[in-house]
Each structure stands twice: as C-alpha cells, then as structure tokens.
C-alpha cells in the first residue's frame, strides 16, 4: 500500500477544528515563488501549481521508467501547501489579493535528493516542453506553531485565525510571523470539486513565547 503522509502524520495534516500547539520538523519541498492574485485565470499562481504537480508526479511515476531513484518507496503525493504574506501587512488582507506574495509547496518524500529533484525537473521539461527553472528544492524547518482545521471559504479564515491567536496567548505564546516565518495553509480539498462551505484547509502560524 502506498505511503500516505496525511494518514501517517495526522498531527501535521489532520488537526482538529480547535487550535493546538505543534512542533514542525525540518522537511523538504518542491517550491515555486511568486506574487499576485491566486484567482487570476492564467496567472502565475495557477501556472506554478501546474509546475509543482508535474515534477511531483514525475518523481512518483519514476517507478514505471528506466530511471530508478535510490530508496524509492511508493507514496501518495502530499497535499498542496502555501506560505502567504503581503509586504505592507503582518496580517493577511483578503481584500487586496493582488498584493499577495506566496511560496507554493508540495512535500517531498525523504528519498528525494537534490540530484533526484534535478533529474525530475529535467525529465518533466522534456515531456512537457516547459521551463521548470522556477521550481526549487526547499528545505524548511517551521518549528513551533499553532494550527487548526478551517472548514469553509478561504476568505472566511479570519475567525479561525482569531481563535488560534487567542489560544496561543492563553498557552503563553504570541504569533511570530516575520520575513521568514509566514501564514501557512495546507489544502485538503480540491477547490474545483468541493463547495466553498466544505473546503478543508489546515491553517498554521508560527509562534514564540510571550515577551
């Protein structure tokens, strides 16, 4: 049976609807950086998602080809994730989506080295005849965070975020969003097939001890 990160690491991908404190270890990701409204048709955000999935599935399906990646094990491609921020706002202002900056992410299995990543980008480029130079191998250690499952439209995340902030304070922490620690979302629903009111999104914010 294919290894499923969501099931094996429920504490990271399937948190309860009530906020919780969690320590996130170092992980490797496929990543693409960009800016602009994620809802723009044909925009850079949607293009970046296509790039990520192309490389992710090139790695997953390498088992079917001649190129064998050392240590490979069959797995379910992990969910899409995103770091989001706006240069002039510590909090997310959903009314100014055109000012979003983001890093779109898909977690990599542990067997994927930088060499395997480079091969996958090159292989995807050959098949798709597309430039994959924007895709990067990103190692990131998120550290101590507060997180919660948000159910509903993305634009309604403010109430969930407020609950997370209040819970963090009650536990002796404060939100620690900075130039290197961002608002983090993990998308568990397919927005193309799911009603907005049923969308499931993990929301995660970095925290530190109260001053």
Short mmCIF file of C-alpha atoms in Angstrom, two decimals:
data_model
loop_
_atom_site.label_atom_id
_atom_site.label_comp_id
_atom_site.label_asym_id
_atom_site.label_seq_id
_atom_site.Cartn_x
_atom_site.Cartn_y
_atom_site.Cartn_z
CA UNK A 1 0.00 0.00 0.00
CA UNK A 2 1.29 3.46 -0.89
CA UNK A 3 2.64 5.54 1.99
CA UNK A 4 0.21 8.37 2.74
CA UNK A 5 1.72 11.32 4.62
CA UNK A 6 -1.72 12.62 5.64
CA UNK A 7 -2.54 9.36 7.40
CA UNK A 8 0.91 8.67 8.82
CA UNK A 9 1.38 12.21 10.14
CA UNK A 10 -2.11 13.18 11.18
CA UNK A 11 -0.73 15.67 13.68
CA UNK A 12 0.54 17.76 10.75
CA UNK A 13 -2.20 17.26 8.16
CA UNK A 14 -5.42 16.39 10.00
CA UNK A 15 -5.60 18.62 13.09
CA UNK A 16 -8.88 19.18 14.96
CA UNK A 17 -11.11 22.21 14.47
CA UNK A 18 -9.87 23.51 17.81
CA UNK A 19 -6.40 25.14 17.85
CA UNK A 20 -3.39 23.17 19.03
CA UNK A 21 0.32 23.76 19.53
CA UNK A 22 2.64 21.66 17.37
CA UNK A 23 6.37 21.41 16.63
CA UNK A 24 7.02 21.06 12.89
CA UNK A 25 10.33 19.37 11.98
CA UNK A 26 12.58 20.04 9.01
CA UNK A 27 11.06 18.91 5.70
CA UNK A 28 11.99 19.08 2.02
CA UNK A 29 9.62 20.56 -0.54
CA UNK A 30 9.13 21.32 -4.18
CA UNK A 31 8.56 25.08 -4.22
CA UNK A 32 7.70 27.92 -6.58
CA UNK A 33 7.73 31.57 -5.50
CA UNK A 34 5.52 34.28 -6.93
CA UNK A 35 3.13 37.15 -6.34
CA UNK A 36 -0.33 38.26 -7.37
CA UNK A 37 -3.97 37.21 -7.11
CA UNK A 38 -4.21 33.39 -6.90
CA UNK A 39 -7.66 33.52 -8.55
CA UNK A 40 -6.41 35.16 -11.73
CA UNK A 41 -7.15 32.95 -14.72
CA UNK A 42 -3.91 32.04 -16.44
CA UNK A 43 -2.00 33.86 -13.70
CA UNK A 44 1.35 32.98 -12.20
CA UNK A 45 -0.16 31.19 -9.19
CA UNK A 46 -2.09 28.65 -11.25
CA UNK A 47 0.92 28.21 -13.53
CA UNK A 48 3.10 27.48 -10.50
CA UNK A 49 0.70 24.78 -9.31
CA UNK A 50 0.98 23.06 -12.68
CA UNK A 51 4.77 23.11 -12.45
CA UNK A 52 4.77 21.63 -8.97
CA UNK A 53 2.43 18.77 -9.81
CA UNK A 54 4.31 17.95 -13.00
CA UNK A 55 7.55 17.45 -11.08
CA UNK A 56 5.81 15.71 -8.17
CA UNK A 57 4.23 13.12 -10.46
CA UNK A 58 7.41 12.68 -12.46
CA UNK A 59 9.06 11.57 -9.20
CA UNK A 60 6.14 9.39 -8.13
CA UNK A 61 5.85 7.65 -11.50
CA UNK A 62 9.60 7.13 -11.89
CA UNK A 63 8.94 3.59 -10.70
CA UNK A 64 7.46 2.90 -14.15
CA UNK A 65 10.50 4.05 -16.12
CA UNK A 66 14.12 3.15 -16.65
CA UNK A 67 15.46 5.76 -14.21
CA UNK A 68 15.37 4.28 -10.70
CA UNK A 69 15.68 6.61 -7.71
CA UNK A 70 17.65 5.05 -4.88
CA UNK A 71 15.50 4.38 -1.81
CA UNK A 72 12.24 4.89 -3.70
CA UNK A 73 9.02 3.78 -2.00
CA UNK A 74 5.51 4.12 -3.37
CA UNK A 75 3.59 7.03 -1.86
CA UNK A 76 0.59 9.29 -2.25
CA UNK A 77 1.63 12.75 -3.46
CA UNK A 78 1.19 15.01 -0.39
CA UNK A 79 -1.29 17.90 -0.48
CA UNK A 80 -0.56 21.31 -1.92
CA UNK A 81 0.61 23.89 0.63
CA UNK A 82 1.30 27.59 0.59
CA UNK A 83 3.14 30.29 2.53
CA UNK A 84 1.39 33.65 2.13
CA UNK A 85 2.25 37.24 3.05
CA UNK A 86 1.85 40.85 1.96
CA UNK A 87 4.72 43.31 2.23
CA UNK A 88 2.68 46.04 3.93
CA UNK A 89 0.65 43.85 6.27
CA UNK A 90 1.55 41.49 9.10
CA UNK A 91 -1.95 40.01 8.83
CA UNK A 92 -3.48 38.75 5.58
CA UNK A 93 -5.77 41.30 3.90
CA UNK A 94 -8.07 39.26 1.66
CA UNK A 95 -9.42 42.41 0.01
CA UNK A 96 -6.01 43.01 -1.60
CA UNK A 97 -5.25 39.68 -3.22
CA UNK A 98 -3.26 41.40 -5.96
CA UNK A 99 -0.63 42.18 -3.30
CA UNK A 100 -0.16 38.58 -2.23
CA UNK A 101 3.30 37.10 -2.19
CA UNK A 102 3.47 33.34 -1.91
CA UNK A 103 5.53 30.19 -1.98
CA UNK A 104 3.59 27.20 -3.27
CA UNK A 105 4.80 23.86 -1.93
CA UNK A 106 4.47 20.10 -2.17
CA UNK A 107 6.29 17.98 0.38
CA UNK A 108 8.95 15.63 -0.95
CA UNK A 109 9.47 12.06 0.28
CA UNK A 110 12.68 11.57 2.22
CA UNK A 111 14.36 9.59 -0.57
CA UNK A 112 14.30 12.59 -2.94
CA UNK A 113 17.80 14.10 -3.03
CA UNK A 114 18.78 17.26 -4.86
CA UNK A 115 20.12 15.06 -7.63
CA UNK A 116 16.79 13.20 -7.94
CA UNK A 117 14.99 16.56 -7.92
CA UNK A 118 17.20 17.89 -10.73
CA UNK A 119 16.54 14.76 -12.78
CA UNK A 120 12.76 15.09 -12.27
CA UNK A 121 12.75 18.74 -13.38
CA UNK A 122 14.77 17.88 -16.47
CA UNK A 123 12.54 14.90 -17.26
CA UNK A 124 9.34 16.92 -16.80
CA UNK A 125 10.77 19.63 -19.05
CA UNK A 126 11.41 17.12 -21.82
CA UNK A 127 7.88 15.72 -21.64
CA UNK A 128 6.00 19.00 -21.23
CA UNK A 129 8.34 21.23 -23.25
CA UNK A 130 8.01 23.78 -20.44
CA UNK A 131 10.65 25.67 -18.46
CA UNK A 132 10.84 24.27 -14.93
CA UNK A 133 13.63 26.56 -13.73
CA UNK A 134 11.24 28.29 -11.27
CA UNK A 135 10.83 25.08 -9.31
CA UNK A 136 13.25 24.80 -6.41
CA UNK A 137 14.27 22.24 -3.80
CA UNK A 138 13.40 23.93 -0.49
CA UNK A 139 14.41 22.70 2.95
CA UNK A 140 12.39 24.38 5.69
CA UNK A 141 12.09 23.88 9.45
CA UNK A 142 8.91 25.58 10.58
CA UNK A 143 9.38 25.00 14.29
CA UNK A 144 6.82 25.83 16.96
CA UNK A 145 3.38 26.72 15.58
CA UNK A 146 -0.31 26.99 16.40
CA UNK A 147 -2.58 25.30 13.89
CA UNK A 148 -6.23 24.50 13.29
CA UNK A 149 -8.52 22.91 10.71
CA UNK A 150 -10.53 25.59 8.92
CA UNK A 151 -13.73 24.47 7.20
CA UNK A 152 -15.24 26.92 4.73
CA UNK A 153 -14.20 29.53 2.16
CA UNK A 154 -10.65 30.88 2.22
CA UNK A 155 -11.97 34.43 2.61
CA UNK A 156 -13.58 33.41 5.93
CA UNK A 157 -10.33 32.36 7.58
CA UNK A 158 -10.17 35.46 9.79
CA UNK A 159 -12.39 33.99 12.54
CA UNK A 160 -10.34 30.79 12.67
CA UNK A 161 -7.12 32.80 12.82
CA UNK A 162 -8.52 34.90 15.68
CA UNK A 163 -9.29 31.72 17.65
CA UNK A 164 -5.75 30.49 17.01
CA UNK A 165 -4.25 33.75 18.25
CA UNK A 166 -6.38 33.73 21.41
CA UNK A 167 -5.48 30.10 22.12
CA UNK A 168 -1.78 30.82 21.63
CA UNK A 169 -1.92 33.69 24.13
CA UNK A 170 -3.73 31.51 26.66
CA UNK A 171 -0.89 28.99 26.34
CA UNK A 172 1.77 31.65 26.85
CA UNK A 173 2.71 32.29 23.21
CA UNK A 174 2.39 35.03 20.64
CA UNK A 175 2.21 34.92 16.86
CA UNK A 176 5.67 35.16 15.32
CA UNK A 177 5.01 35.97 11.67
CA UNK A 178 8.08 37.59 10.14
CA UNK A 179 10.06 37.91 6.92
CA UNK A 180 10.99 34.22 7.21
CA UNK A 181 8.01 32.74 9.09
CA UNK A 182 4.69 33.01 7.27
CA UNK A 183 0.97 32.36 7.32
CA UNK A 184 0.77 28.73 6.16
CA UNK A 185 -2.09 26.86 4.50
CA UNK A 186 -2.39 23.17 3.59
CA UNK A 187 -5.17 22.36 1.12
CA UNK A 188 -7.00 19.11 1.80
CA UNK A 189 -9.89 19.73 -0.62
CA UNK A 190 -9.98 20.04 -4.40
CA UNK A 191 -11.33 23.55 -4.93
CA UNK A 192 -12.56 22.52 -8.40
CA UNK A 193 -14.87 19.85 -6.99
CA UNK A 194 -15.69 20.98 -3.46
CA UNK A 195 -18.33 23.51 -2.41
CA UNK A 196 -16.74 26.55 -0.73
CA UNK A 197 -18.53 25.86 2.56
CA UNK A 198 -16.97 22.36 2.70
CA UNK A 199 -13.36 23.27 1.91
CA UNK A 200 -10.89 21.88 4.45
CA UNK A 201 -7.71 23.87 4.99
CA UNK A 202 -5.06 23.48 7.67
CA UNK A 203 -4.05 26.95 8.87
CA UNK A 204 -0.73 27.23 10.68
CA UNK A 205 1.01 30.24 12.23
CA UNK A 206 4.49 30.36 13.78
CA UNK A 207 4.62 31.26 17.46
CA UNK A 208 7.11 32.12 20.19
CA UNK A 209 6.97 32.59 23.95
CA UNK A 210 5.31 35.79 25.13
CA UNK A 211 7.79 38.58 25.86
#
